[in-house]
């Protein structure tokens, strides 16, 4: 069933409907989509696939975006090199990684609620570790 979904994504990109393809791709695991894309079509005409990658990143969950951007980095070096997409891929990777670390830090901050109440799932010390990890993520300086 998931392979059928990626087949539909391949068809949509080939037909020029990259926005719809991106919506479909955002519903699946990025690695699975990347493993089953039509690389023959990508080699023949990479521009629609670059447009798809841009749309896919925007449609995806913030925590999935770095994996999609990593796929674009790899693909921009191999299959899309003539489009000169490497610079865009690098900038995209930096942006989505910053966004993902911010999102992950926010999620880690929410875990502290599990240390309160009579049936708390975390000790105060464990909750503090999550808070410390969230602060460390926020302090990362990424280009």
PDB file of C-alpha atoms in Angstrom:
ATOM      1  CA  UNK A   1       0.000   0.000   0.000  1.00  0.00           C
ATOM      2  CA  UNK A   2       2.777   2.460   0.874  1.00  0.00           C
ATOM      3  CA  UNK A   3       4.609   1.542  -2.340  1.00  0.00           C
ATOM      4  CA  UNK A   4       1.417   2.420  -4.219  1.00  0.00           C
ATOM      5  CA  UNK A   5       1.445   5.812  -2.503  1.00  0.00           C
ATOM      6  CA  UNK A   6       5.007   6.458  -3.664  1.00  0.00           C
ATOM      7  CA  UNK A   7       4.058   5.288  -7.161  1.00  0.00           C
ATOM      8  CA  UNK A   8       1.315   7.925  -7.073  1.00  0.00           C
ATOM      9  CA  UNK A   9       3.872  10.519  -5.925  1.00  0.00           C
ATOM     10  CA  UNK A  10       6.137   9.577  -8.822  1.00  0.00           C
ATOM     11  CA  UNK A  11       3.232   9.946 -11.261  1.00  0.00           C
ATOM     12  CA  UNK A  12       2.179  13.302  -9.804  1.00  0.00           C
ATOM     13  CA  UNK A  13       5.700  14.718 -10.057  1.00  0.00           C
ATOM     14  CA  UNK A  14       6.022  13.431 -13.613  1.00  0.00           C
ATOM     15  CA  UNK A  15       2.690  15.110 -14.446  1.00  0.00           C
ATOM     16  CA  UNK A  16       3.899  18.397 -12.929  1.00  0.00           C
ATOM     17  CA  UNK A  17       1.645  18.365  -9.861  1.00  0.00           C
ATOM     18  CA  UNK A  18       4.443  18.758  -7.312  1.00  0.00           C
ATOM     19  CA  UNK A  19       2.237  20.361  -4.664  1.00  0.00           C
ATOM     20  CA  UNK A  20      -0.125  17.387  -4.556  1.00  0.00           C
ATOM     21  CA  UNK A  21       2.844  15.009  -4.632  1.00  0.00           C
ATOM     22  CA  UNK A  22       4.328  16.847  -1.658  1.00  0.00           C
ATOM     23  CA  UNK A  23       1.103  16.513   0.338  1.00  0.00           C
ATOM     24  CA  UNK A  24       1.115  12.764  -0.308  1.00  0.00           C
ATOM     25  CA  UNK A  25       4.812  12.459   0.537  1.00  0.00           C
ATOM     26  CA  UNK A  26       4.364  14.356   3.814  1.00  0.00           C
ATOM     27  CA  UNK A  27       2.043  11.590   5.015  1.00  0.00           C
ATOM     28  CA  UNK A  28       4.788   8.965   4.692  1.00  0.00           C
ATOM     29  CA  UNK A  29       8.166   8.432   6.328  1.00  0.00           C
ATOM     30  CA  UNK A  30      10.753  10.488   4.417  1.00  0.00           C
ATOM     31  CA  UNK A  31      13.239   7.630   4.147  1.00  0.00           C
ATOM     32  CA  UNK A  32      10.616   5.323   2.637  1.00  0.00           C
ATOM     33  CA  UNK A  33       9.641   7.932   0.052  1.00  0.00           C
ATOM     34  CA  UNK A  34      13.280   8.634  -0.834  1.00  0.00           C
ATOM     35  CA  UNK A  35      14.010   4.925  -1.254  1.00  0.00           C
ATOM     36  CA  UNK A  36      11.169   4.450  -3.720  1.00  0.00           C
ATOM     37  CA  UNK A  37      11.273   7.582  -5.854  1.00  0.00           C
ATOM     38  CA  UNK A  38      11.686   7.196  -9.592  1.00  0.00           C
ATOM     39  CA  UNK A  39      15.366   8.007  -9.969  1.00  0.00           C
ATOM     40  CA  UNK A  40      15.243   7.281 -13.713  1.00  0.00           C
ATOM     41  CA  UNK A  41      12.736  10.111 -14.142  1.00  0.00           C
ATOM     42  CA  UNK A  42      14.810  12.290 -11.831  1.00  0.00           C
ATOM     43  CA  UNK A  43      17.907  11.684 -13.962  1.00  0.00           C
ATOM     44  CA  UNK A  44      15.974  12.520 -17.122  1.00  0.00           C
ATOM     45  CA  UNK A  45      14.571  15.833 -15.826  1.00  0.00           C
ATOM     46  CA  UNK A  46      15.527  16.921 -12.335  1.00  0.00           C
ATOM     47  CA  UNK A  47      13.726  20.290 -12.252  1.00  0.00           C
ATOM     48  CA  UNK A  48      10.296  18.897 -11.288  1.00  0.00           C
ATOM     49  CA  UNK A  49      11.961  16.839  -8.563  1.00  0.00           C
ATOM     50  CA  UNK A  50      13.722  19.910  -7.168  1.00  0.00           C
ATOM     51  CA  UNK A  51      10.358  21.700  -7.145  1.00  0.00           C
ATOM     52  CA  UNK A  52       8.845  18.657  -5.442  1.00  0.00           C
ATOM     53  CA  UNK A  53      11.595  18.637  -2.791  1.00  0.00           C
ATOM     54  CA  UNK A  54      10.924  22.291  -1.996  1.00  0.00           C
ATOM     55  CA  UNK A  55       7.197  21.636  -1.620  1.00  0.00           C
ATOM     56  CA  UNK A  56       7.771  18.397   0.304  1.00  0.00           C
ATOM     57  CA  UNK A  57       9.867  20.155   2.925  1.00  0.00           C
ATOM     58  CA  UNK A  58       7.189  22.787   3.453  1.00  0.00           C
ATOM     59  CA  UNK A  59       4.391  20.181   3.698  1.00  0.00           C
ATOM     60  CA  UNK A  60       6.269  17.904   6.097  1.00  0.00           C
ATOM     61  CA  UNK A  61       6.352  17.840   9.871  1.00  0.00           C
ATOM     62  CA  UNK A  62       9.192  20.011  11.229  1.00  0.00           C
ATOM     63  CA  UNK A  63      10.921  16.965  12.684  1.00  0.00           C
ATOM     64  CA  UNK A  64      10.850  15.183   9.296  1.00  0.00           C
ATOM     65  CA  UNK A  65      12.226  18.142   7.366  1.00  0.00           C
ATOM     66  CA  UNK A  66      15.932  17.584   8.119  1.00  0.00           C
ATOM     67  CA  UNK A  67      15.750  14.076   6.673  1.00  0.00           C
ATOM     68  CA  UNK A  68      14.091  15.404   3.521  1.00  0.00           C
ATOM     69  CA  UNK A  69      16.681  18.168   3.269  1.00  0.00           C
ATOM     70  CA  UNK A  70      19.447  15.580   3.682  1.00  0.00           C
ATOM     71  CA  UNK A  71      17.944  13.660   0.764  1.00  0.00           C
ATOM     72  CA  UNK A  72      17.980  16.863  -1.275  1.00  0.00           C
ATOM     73  CA  UNK A  73      21.615  17.524  -0.340  1.00  0.00           C
ATOM     74  CA  UNK A  74      22.603  14.042  -1.510  1.00  0.00           C
ATOM     75  CA  UNK A  75      20.506  14.281  -4.650  1.00  0.00           C
ATOM     76  CA  UNK A  76      21.680  17.795  -5.491  1.00  0.00           C
ATOM     77  CA  UNK A  77      25.259  16.539  -5.607  1.00  0.00           C
ATOM     78  CA  UNK A  78      24.497  13.511  -7.746  1.00  0.00           C
ATOM     79  CA  UNK A  79      21.310  13.773  -9.795  1.00  0.00           C
ATOM     80  CA  UNK A  80      20.718  17.541  -9.753  1.00  0.00           C
ATOM     81  CA  UNK A  81      24.256  18.843 -10.085  1.00  0.00           C
ATOM     82  CA  UNK A  82      23.555  20.587 -13.384  1.00  0.00           C
ATOM     83  CA  UNK A  83      20.748  22.574 -11.734  1.00  0.00           C
ATOM     84  CA  UNK A  84      23.262  24.084  -9.305  1.00  0.00           C
ATOM     85  CA  UNK A  85      20.949  23.150  -6.443  1.00  0.00           C
ATOM     86  CA  UNK A  86      23.711  22.461  -3.909  1.00  0.00           C
ATOM     87  CA  UNK A  87      23.648  25.967  -2.423  1.00  0.00           C
ATOM     88  CA  UNK A  88      19.889  25.918  -2.039  1.00  0.00           C
ATOM     89  CA  UNK A  89      20.052  22.434  -0.526  1.00  0.00           C
ATOM     90  CA  UNK A  90      22.669  23.544   2.004  1.00  0.00           C
ATOM     91  CA  UNK A  91      20.654  26.615   3.010  1.00  0.00           C
ATOM     92  CA  UNK A  92      17.524  24.505   3.297  1.00  0.00           C
ATOM     93  CA  UNK A  93      19.328  21.930   5.444  1.00  0.00           C
ATOM     94  CA  UNK A  94      20.562  24.662   7.788  1.00  0.00           C
ATOM     95  CA  UNK A  95      17.123  26.279   8.083  1.00  0.00           C
ATOM     96  CA  UNK A  96      15.145  23.106   8.716  1.00  0.00           C
ATOM     97  CA  UNK A  97      17.723  21.796  11.184  1.00  0.00           C
ATOM     98  CA  UNK A  98      17.433  25.007  13.198  1.00  0.00           C
ATOM     99  CA  UNK A  99      13.630  24.722  13.095  1.00  0.00           C
ATOM    100  CA  UNK A 100      13.739  21.071  14.156  1.00  0.00           C
ATOM    101  CA  UNK A 101      16.018  21.758  17.121  1.00  0.00           C
ATOM    102  CA  UNK A 102      13.665  24.536  18.253  1.00  0.00           C
ATOM    103  CA  UNK A 103      10.682  22.208  17.929  1.00  0.00           C
ATOM    104  CA  UNK A 104      12.448  19.369  19.728  1.00  0.00           C
ATOM    105  CA  UNK A 105      13.447  21.707  22.559  1.00  0.00           C
ATOM    106  CA  UNK A 106       9.810  22.775  22.943  1.00  0.00           C
ATOM    107  CA  UNK A 107       8.724  19.134  23.086  1.00  0.00           C
ATOM    108  CA  UNK A 108      11.342  18.333  25.719  1.00  0.00           C
ATOM    109  CA  UNK A 109      10.120  21.253  27.844  1.00  0.00           C
ATOM    110  CA  UNK A 110       6.622  19.758  27.863  1.00  0.00           C
ATOM    111  CA  UNK A 111       7.843  16.491  29.372  1.00  0.00           C
ATOM    112  CA  UNK A 112       8.387  18.126  32.757  1.00  0.00           C
ATOM    113  CA  UNK A 113       4.647  17.915  33.409  1.00  0.00           C
ATOM    114  CA  UNK A 114       5.179  14.155  33.842  1.00  0.00           C
ATOM    115  CA  UNK A 115       7.133  14.810  37.044  1.00  0.00           C
ATOM    116  CA  UNK A 116       4.179  16.287  38.905  1.00  0.00           C
ATOM    117  CA  UNK A 117       1.341  14.621  40.741  1.00  0.00           C
ATOM    118  CA  UNK A 118       0.917  11.413  42.727  1.00  0.00           C
ATOM    119  CA  UNK A 119       1.415   9.101  39.752  1.00  0.00           C
ATOM    120  CA  UNK A 120       4.244  11.028  38.094  1.00  0.00           C
ATOM    121  CA  UNK A 121       6.065   9.105  35.372  1.00  0.00           C
ATOM    122  CA  UNK A 122       9.343  10.972  35.853  1.00  0.00           C
ATOM    123  CA  UNK A 123      11.319  11.932  38.884  1.00  0.00           C
ATOM    124  CA  UNK A 124      12.242  15.566  39.389  1.00  0.00           C
ATOM    125  CA  UNK A 125      15.827  14.699  38.481  1.00  0.00           C
ATOM    126  CA  UNK A 126      14.741  13.053  35.231  1.00  0.00           C
ATOM    127  CA  UNK A 127      12.555  16.020  34.348  1.00  0.00           C
ATOM    128  CA  UNK A 128      15.528  18.293  34.978  1.00  0.00           C
ATOM    129  CA  UNK A 129      17.577  16.269  32.488  1.00  0.00           C
ATOM    130  CA  UNK A 130      14.965  16.984  29.821  1.00  0.00           C
ATOM    131  CA  UNK A 131      14.954  20.670  30.724  1.00  0.00           C
ATOM    132  CA  UNK A 132      18.748  20.723  30.509  1.00  0.00           C
ATOM    133  CA  UNK A 133      18.633  18.971  27.135  1.00  0.00           C
ATOM    134  CA  UNK A 134      16.087  21.511  25.853  1.00  0.00           C
ATOM    135  CA  UNK A 135      18.328  24.367  26.972  1.00  0.00           C
ATOM    136  CA  UNK A 136      21.322  22.732  25.292  1.00  0.00           C
ATOM    137  CA  UNK A 137      19.394  22.446  22.015  1.00  0.00           C
ATOM    138  CA  UNK A 138      18.425  26.115  22.208  1.00  0.00           C
ATOM    139  CA  UNK A 139      22.041  27.104  22.810  1.00  0.00           C
ATOM    140  CA  UNK A 140      23.280  25.377  19.652  1.00  0.00           C
ATOM    141  CA  UNK A 141      24.586  27.847  17.132  1.00  0.00           C
ATOM    142  CA  UNK A 142      23.893  26.545  13.659  1.00  0.00           C
ATOM    143  CA  UNK A 143      24.823  28.389  10.470  1.00  0.00           C
TER     144      UNK A 143
END
